Amino acid sequence: MCALLIANPLCQLFNKSLQSGKFPLSWKIACVTPIFKQKGSTSDPTNYRPISLLPNLSKILEKLVFNKIYGHLSENNLLTEKQSGYRPQHSTHIQLLYLTHQLYSALNENNNFTAIFLDISKYFDKIWHEALIAKCEIQYNISGSLLAWLKSYLKDRSQVVRVGSAISGSQKVLAGCPQGSVLGPLLALMYLNDLSKITENDALFYADDTSLYLSHPQDSQQHRLSLQNDLDLIRQYGTDWAITFNADKTVQQTFTNRRNDQDLDLSFDGQPLLPVTCHKHLGLHLSTDLHFHEHINSLIRTINSLL
């Protein structure tokens, strides 16, 4: 109802922010509210999900910048089509359909299909600001006042925690994309985007969820070495850009028509990759027998817990 009154002053404020390359300091303070996950003890802090709340005005300005940057990325095909997270006309369903199509096509050709599901530890919280700005400038041709605005947007951020009426002291945020923001997820996609260009085999991304896969004949040493080389490149990429790939949670899964077939002997960061017979990827339980019993049973358990 007050849109007619505030539209003009907000327009002037936003234009001033963009022209000067400065993001208002008071909009950089996040209020984190812990929400109980409805499982475990209420006295255990790990059983709470932190929800970061930012000023609404900052989100309006972020949305305007998001539209401009995303339009630039789309028009110039700067974002890989292998990335489905936080993008219009992309979804988990589309990526799962594509992945399962590749899987069944491999089996129809009497090949094995090996998928490697990589885990990144706290990706959004650990993004290196200086490296992100460098990628914006070099890889995406962002310059001038907008680049200065992005630097200001990421710099000098802080957060407080609110529980009931109590508010904690302020803590500086030195890395990561702002949680609860509009622009943060897009910057996170841009930071990881060039990983899609370094692997020989196909890779799919849903935000930071990364899967590497290959259709190959049985006992193919050449294809094993190809996948291993890609894993080594990914590990080195993580080292170069301060991205922590979690070797303990990275798994491999081989789908085959043959009985008693062996998994490929692969390792990541010096640790042998754990072979699994069932893995939950983007909400879907993928079983090596290509049945969906585990997925259906999981849904039934979830429904029963809500009744």
Tab-separated table of C-alpha atoms in Angstrom:
chain	number	residue	atom	x	y	z
A	1	MET	CA	0.000	0.000	0.000
A	2	CYS	CA	2.935	2.347	0.591
A	3	ALA	CA	4.700	1.422	-2.653
A	4	LEU	CA	3.862	4.756	-4.330
A	5	LEU	CA	5.439	6.659	-1.445
A	6	ILE	CA	8.660	4.676	-1.059
A	7	ALA	CA	9.397	3.730	-4.689
A	8	ASN	CA	11.138	7.003	-5.584
A	9	PRO	CA	13.359	7.337	-2.485
A	10	LEU	CA	14.293	3.647	-2.716
A	11	CYS	CA	15.190	4.098	-6.386
A	12	GLN	CA	17.483	6.996	-5.477
A	13	LEU	CA	19.043	5.010	-2.632
A	14	PHE	CA	19.659	1.940	-4.811
A	15	ASN	CA	21.126	4.006	-7.663
A	16	LYS	CA	23.423	5.807	-5.233
A	17	SER	CA	24.610	2.458	-3.837
A	18	LEU	CA	25.333	1.028	-7.303
A	19	GLN	CA	26.964	4.177	-8.685
A	20	SER	CA	29.242	4.594	-5.676
A	21	GLY	CA	30.046	0.874	-5.485
A	22	LYS	CA	29.097	0.739	-1.803
A	23	PHE	CA	26.623	-1.564	-0.049
A	24	PRO	CA	25.051	-0.047	3.109
A	25	LEU	CA	26.816	-1.294	6.247
A	26	SER	CA	23.590	-1.606	8.245
A	27	TRP	CA	22.300	-4.119	5.679
A	28	LYS	CA	25.276	-6.424	6.248
A	29	ILE	CA	24.204	-7.517	9.726
A	30	ALA	CA	22.492	-10.924	9.755
A	31	CYS	CA	20.307	-12.078	12.639
A	32	VAL	CA	20.653	-15.851	13.044
A	33	THR	CA	17.739	-17.714	14.639
A	34	PRO	CA	18.229	-21.381	15.575
A	35	ILE	CA	15.322	-23.659	14.603
A	36	PHE	CA	15.028	-27.092	16.249
A	37	LYS	CA	15.186	-29.983	13.752
A	38	GLN	CA	12.547	-31.963	15.696
A	39	LYS	CA	14.958	-34.781	16.474
A	40	GLY	CA	17.447	-35.427	19.244
A	41	SER	CA	17.932	-33.450	22.418
A	42	THR	CA	16.892	-29.802	22.582
A	43	SER	CA	20.012	-29.118	24.670
A	44	ASP	CA	22.352	-30.178	21.847
A	45	PRO	CA	23.241	-27.163	19.624
A	46	THR	CA	23.920	-29.463	16.638
A	47	ASN	CA	20.206	-30.349	16.549
A	48	TYR	CA	19.309	-26.808	15.498
A	49	ARG	CA	19.250	-25.346	11.985
A	50	PRO	CA	20.530	-21.742	11.787
A	51	ILE	CA	18.203	-19.457	9.828
A	52	SER	CA	19.856	-16.210	8.763
A	53	LEU	CA	17.561	-13.176	8.507
A	54	LEU	CA	18.624	-10.089	6.531
A	55	PRO	CA	16.899	-6.697	6.060
A	56	ASN	CA	14.141	-6.789	3.453
A	57	LEU	CA	15.410	-3.663	1.697
A	58	SER	CA	18.758	-5.329	1.069
A	59	LYS	CA	17.006	-8.247	-0.597
A	60	ILE	CA	15.153	-5.912	-2.985
A	61	LEU	CA	18.430	-4.362	-4.103
A	62	GLU	CA	20.051	-7.799	-4.335
A	63	LYS	CA	17.217	-9.009	-6.578
A	64	LEU	CA	17.835	-6.146	-9.012
A	65	VAL	CA	21.549	-6.980	-9.146
A	66	PHE	CA	20.770	-10.715	-9.413
A	67	ASN	CA	18.589	-10.125	-12.483
A	68	LYS	CA	21.301	-8.099	-14.218
A	69	ILE	CA	24.139	-10.514	-13.470
A	70	TYR	CA	22.105	-13.635	-14.303
A	71	GLY	CA	20.949	-12.025	-17.545
A	72	HIS	CA	24.579	-11.313	-18.443
A	73	LEU	CA	25.605	-14.887	-17.613
A	74	SER	CA	22.725	-16.393	-19.619
A	75	GLU	CA	23.153	-14.193	-22.691
A	76	ASN	CA	26.845	-15.073	-22.917
A	77	ASN	CA	26.497	-18.759	-21.910
A	78	LEU	CA	28.912	-18.292	-19.023
A	79	LEU	CA	27.192	-20.762	-16.676
A	80	THR	CA	27.487	-24.447	-17.466
A	81	GLU	CA	24.293	-26.274	-18.382
A	82	LYS	CA	25.485	-29.048	-16.066
A	83	GLN	CA	24.527	-26.832	-13.110
A	84	SER	CA	20.857	-27.139	-12.078
A	85	GLY	CA	20.852	-25.431	-8.670
A	86	TYR	CA	19.087	-22.091	-8.057
A	87	ARG	CA	18.362	-21.588	-11.742
A	88	PRO	CA	15.072	-20.912	-13.565
A	89	GLN	CA	13.862	-23.863	-15.680
A	90	HIS	CA	16.212	-26.224	-13.837
A	91	SER	CA	15.337	-28.601	-11.007
A	92	THR	CA	16.339	-31.775	-9.193
A	93	HIS	CA	13.806	-33.639	-11.335
A	94	ILE	CA	15.477	-32.625	-14.591
A	95	GLN	CA	18.921	-33.600	-13.336
A	96	LEU	CA	17.718	-36.954	-11.983
A	97	LEU	CA	15.935	-37.719	-15.267
A	98	TYR	CA	19.106	-36.918	-17.190
A	99	LEU	CA	21.315	-38.996	-14.875
A	100	THR	CA	19.027	-42.048	-14.917
A	101	HIS	CA	18.704	-41.762	-18.707
A	102	GLN	CA	22.495	-41.920	-19.007
A	103	LEU	CA	22.505	-44.870	-16.608
A	104	TYR	CA	19.913	-46.932	-18.498
A	105	SER	CA	21.511	-46.071	-21.849
A	106	ALA	CA	24.821	-47.483	-20.599
A	107	LEU	CA	23.184	-50.689	-19.398
A	108	ASN	CA	21.289	-51.069	-22.696
A	109	GLU	CA	24.677	-51.017	-24.431
A	110	ASN	CA	25.841	-53.762	-22.018
A	111	ASN	CA	28.254	-51.365	-20.317
A	112	ASN	CA	28.775	-50.684	-16.641
A	113	PHE	CA	27.914	-47.261	-15.260
A	114	THR	CA	30.045	-45.856	-12.438
A	115	ALA	CA	28.916	-42.730	-10.582
A	116	ILE	CA	30.971	-40.880	-7.982
A	117	PHE	CA	29.107	-38.633	-5.571
A	118	LEU	CA	31.384	-35.993	-4.042
A	119	ASP	CA	30.721	-34.136	-0.813
A	120	ILE	CA	31.873	-30.583	-0.056
A	121	SER	CA	32.119	-29.518	3.592
A	122	LYS	CA	30.215	-26.284	4.354
A	123	TYR	CA	30.673	-24.941	0.828
A	124	PHE	CA	28.537	-21.806	1.187
A	125	ASP	CA	30.201	-20.856	4.490
A	126	LYS	CA	33.792	-21.122	3.278
A	127	ILE	CA	33.869	-19.394	-0.111
A	128	TRP	CA	37.063	-17.333	-0.399
A	129	HIS	CA	35.990	-13.725	-1.003
A	130	GLU	CA	39.143	-12.511	-2.792
A	131	ALA	CA	39.075	-15.495	-5.151
A	132	LEU	CA	35.353	-14.998	-5.850
A	133	ILE	CA	35.926	-11.359	-6.801
A	134	ALA	CA	38.851	-12.409	-9.030
A	135	LYS	CA	36.623	-14.937	-10.820
A	136	CYS	CA	33.876	-12.314	-11.271
A	137	GLU	CA	36.387	-10.030	-12.972
A	138	ILE	CA	38.395	-12.524	-15.040
A	139	GLN	CA	35.895	-15.267	-15.893
A	140	TYR	CA	32.674	-13.235	-16.067
A	141	ASN	CA	33.951	-9.815	-17.245
A	142	ILE	CA	32.363	-7.899	-14.366
A	143	SER	CA	34.139	-4.601	-13.810
A	144	GLY	CA	33.727	-0.971	-12.799
A	145	SER	CA	31.257	0.130	-10.141
A	146	LEU	CA	29.465	-3.241	-10.118
A	147	LEU	CA	32.688	-5.080	-9.239
A	148	ALA	CA	33.361	-2.501	-6.505
A	149	TRP	CA	29.778	-2.981	-5.284
A	150	LEU	CA	30.281	-6.762	-5.076
A	151	LYS	CA	33.478	-6.242	-3.063
A	152	SER	CA	31.591	-3.976	-0.674
A	153	TYR	CA	28.675	-6.434	-0.550
A	154	LEU	CA	30.937	-9.224	0.723
A	155	LYS	CA	33.193	-7.122	2.977
A	156	ASP	CA	32.643	-6.244	6.668
A	157	ARG	CA	29.693	-8.566	7.211
A	158	SER	CA	28.692	-9.629	10.702
A	159	GLN	CA	26.027	-11.678	12.445
A	160	VAL	CA	24.288	-11.956	15.795
A	161	VAL	CA	22.308	-14.855	17.240
A	162	ARG	CA	18.840	-14.291	18.653
A	163	VAL	CA	17.126	-16.723	21.008
A	164	GLY	CA	13.803	-15.410	22.251
A	165	SER	CA	14.419	-11.821	23.364
A	166	ALA	CA	18.145	-12.378	23.976
A	167	ILE	CA	20.687	-11.265	21.358
A	168	SER	CA	24.334	-12.275	21.326
A	169	GLY	CA	27.310	-10.091	20.608
A	170	SER	CA	28.295	-9.390	16.998
A	171	GLN	CA	30.679	-11.748	15.184
A	172	LYS	CA	32.456	-10.911	11.921
A	173	VAL	CA	31.865	-13.120	8.864
A	174	LEU	CA	35.163	-13.437	6.986
A	175	ALA	CA	34.245	-15.991	4.301
A	176	GLY	CA	31.277	-17.524	2.512
A	177	CYS	CA	28.257	-16.172	0.669
A	178	PRO	CA	25.680	-14.397	2.859
A	179	GLN	CA	23.167	-16.940	4.158
A	180	GLY	CA	19.537	-15.965	3.591
A	181	SER	CA	20.469	-13.579	0.783
A	182	VAL	CA	19.138	-13.393	-2.762
A	183	LEU	CA	22.482	-12.876	-4.482
A	184	GLY	CA	24.542	-15.336	-2.407
A	185	PRO	CA	23.416	-18.559	-4.160
A	186	LEU	CA	24.240	-17.129	-7.606
A	187	LEU	CA	27.724	-16.100	-6.458
A	188	ALA	CA	28.205	-19.623	-5.082
A	189	LEU	CA	27.322	-21.115	-8.494
A	190	MET	CA	29.741	-18.748	-10.206
A	191	TYR	CA	32.556	-19.724	-7.832
A	192	LEU	CA	32.239	-23.454	-8.599
A	193	ASN	CA	31.373	-23.090	-12.283
A	194	ASP	CA	34.828	-23.663	-13.794
A	195	LEU	CA	35.093	-27.073	-12.109
A	196	SER	CA	32.864	-28.372	-14.927
A	197	LYS	CA	35.605	-27.569	-17.471
A	198	ILE	CA	38.494	-29.520	-15.955
A	199	THR	CA	37.176	-33.109	-15.968
A	200	GLU	CA	37.468	-35.455	-18.926
A	201	ASN	CA	34.304	-37.329	-17.939
A	202	ASP	CA	30.843	-35.876	-17.448
A	203	ALA	CA	29.971	-34.117	-14.214
A	204	LEU	CA	26.648	-32.796	-12.930
A	205	PHE	CA	26.071	-30.118	-10.298
A	206	TYR	CA	23.166	-29.118	-8.115
A	207	ALA	CA	24.608	-26.149	-6.231
A	208	ASP	CA	27.546	-27.834	-4.457
A	209	ASP	CA	26.255	-31.411	-4.912
A	210	THR	CA	28.703	-32.820	-7.451
A	211	SER	CA	28.478	-36.138	-9.292
A	212	LEU	CA	31.024	-37.561	-11.725
A	213	TYR	CA	30.038	-40.491	-13.932
A	214	LEU	CA	31.223	-42.726	-16.749
A	215	SER	CA	29.822	-45.515	-18.953
A	216	HIS	CA	32.517	-48.145	-19.453
A	217	PRO	CA	33.124	-51.809	-20.367
A	218	GLN	CA	33.774	-54.355	-17.640
A	219	ASP	CA	37.270	-54.250	-16.086
A	220	SER	CA	38.403	-51.327	-18.208
A	221	GLN	CA	41.770	-50.132	-16.930
A	222	GLN	CA	41.765	-47.186	-19.323
A	223	HIS	CA	38.455	-45.880	-18.008
A	224	ARG	CA	39.495	-46.457	-14.398
A	225	LEU	CA	42.582	-44.317	-14.952
A	226	SER	CA	40.421	-41.663	-16.621
A	227	LEU	CA	38.115	-41.430	-13.592
A	228	GLN	CA	41.065	-41.483	-11.208
A	229	ASN	CA	42.702	-38.629	-13.113
A	230	ASP	CA	39.486	-36.598	-12.840
A	231	LEU	CA	39.350	-37.230	-9.085
A	232	ASP	CA	42.941	-36.038	-8.743
A	233	LEU	CA	42.119	-32.894	-10.727
A	234	ILE	CA	39.084	-32.210	-8.530
A	235	ARG	CA	41.161	-32.638	-5.373
A	236	GLN	CA	43.759	-30.195	-6.713
A	237	TYR	CA	41.003	-27.755	-7.717
A	238	GLY	CA	39.722	-27.835	-4.145
A	239	THR	CA	43.211	-27.114	-2.819
A	240	ASP	CA	43.717	-24.203	-5.223
A	241	TRP	CA	40.383	-22.534	-4.432
A	242	ALA	CA	40.023	-23.368	-0.712
A	243	ILE	CA	37.129	-25.785	-1.290
A	244	THR	CA	37.086	-28.717	1.142
A	245	PHE	CA	36.023	-31.933	-0.564
A	246	ASN	CA	35.162	-34.482	2.119
A	247	ALA	CA	36.864	-37.780	1.213
A	248	ASP	CA	35.069	-39.647	4.012
A	249	LYS	CA	31.638	-38.840	2.540
A	250	THR	CA	32.576	-39.266	-1.129
A	251	VAL	CA	31.281	-42.593	-2.477
A	252	GLN	CA	31.236	-44.564	-5.713
A	253	GLN	CA	28.392	-46.675	-7.062
A	254	THR	CA	28.622	-49.090	-9.990
A	255	PHE	CA	25.521	-50.200	-11.903
A	256	THR	CA	25.870	-53.348	-14.006
A	257	ASN	CA	23.929	-56.137	-15.710
A	258	ARG	CA	26.534	-58.675	-14.650
A	259	ARG	CA	26.613	-60.706	-11.465
A	260	ASN	CA	29.562	-60.480	-9.078
A	261	ASP	CA	31.095	-57.600	-10.990
A	262	GLN	CA	33.849	-55.666	-9.206
A	263	ASP	CA	33.816	-51.946	-8.406
A	264	LEU	CA	36.570	-49.823	-9.909
A	265	ASP	CA	39.586	-49.400	-7.645
A	266	LEU	CA	39.463	-45.624	-7.082
A	267	SER	CA	40.789	-43.299	-4.401
A	268	PHE	CA	40.266	-39.681	-3.441
A	269	ASP	CA	42.710	-37.560	-1.467
A	270	GLY	CA	44.686	-40.686	-0.598
A	271	GLN	CA	41.676	-42.638	0.684
A	272	PRO	CA	40.045	-45.595	-1.127
A	273	LEU	CA	36.573	-44.668	-2.346
A	274	LEU	CA	33.821	-46.463	-0.462
A	275	PRO	CA	31.621	-48.528	-2.840
A	276	VAL	CA	27.919	-48.457	-1.965
A	277	THR	CA	24.892	-50.372	-3.215
A	278	CYS	CA	22.409	-47.598	-2.419
A	279	HIS	CA	22.914	-43.847	-2.335
A	280	LYS	CA	20.516	-40.956	-1.790
A	281	HIS	CA	21.116	-38.329	-4.454
A	282	LEU	CA	18.945	-35.204	-4.625
A	283	GLY	CA	16.251	-36.956	-2.614
A	284	LEU	CA	16.182	-40.163	-4.697
A	285	HIS	CA	17.551	-43.462	-3.387
A	286	LEU	CA	19.519	-45.037	-6.245
A	287	SER	CA	20.045	-48.788	-5.802
A	288	THR	CA	22.452	-50.854	-7.873
A	289	ASP	CA	19.682	-53.410	-8.526
A	290	LEU	CA	17.728	-50.562	-10.183
A	291	HIS	CA	14.705	-51.202	-7.994
A	292	PHE	CA	13.156	-48.446	-5.941
A	293	HIS	CA	12.305	-50.489	-2.844
A	294	GLU	CA	14.571	-48.449	-0.572
A	295	HIS	CA	13.193	-45.169	-1.877
A	296	ILE	CA	9.582	-46.290	-1.389
A	297	ASN	CA	10.325	-47.652	2.085
A	298	SER	CA	11.980	-44.365	3.010
A	299	LEU	CA	8.898	-42.429	1.904
A	300	ILE	CA	6.664	-44.745	3.938
A	301	ARG	CA	8.842	-44.229	7.031
A	302	THR	CA	8.673	-40.471	6.556
A	303	ILE	CA	4.886	-40.498	6.209
A	304	ASN	CA	4.477	-42.742	9.265
A	305	SER	CA	6.624	-40.405	11.356
A	306	LEU	CA	4.311	-37.511	10.488
A	307	LEU	CA	1.114	-39.357	11.374
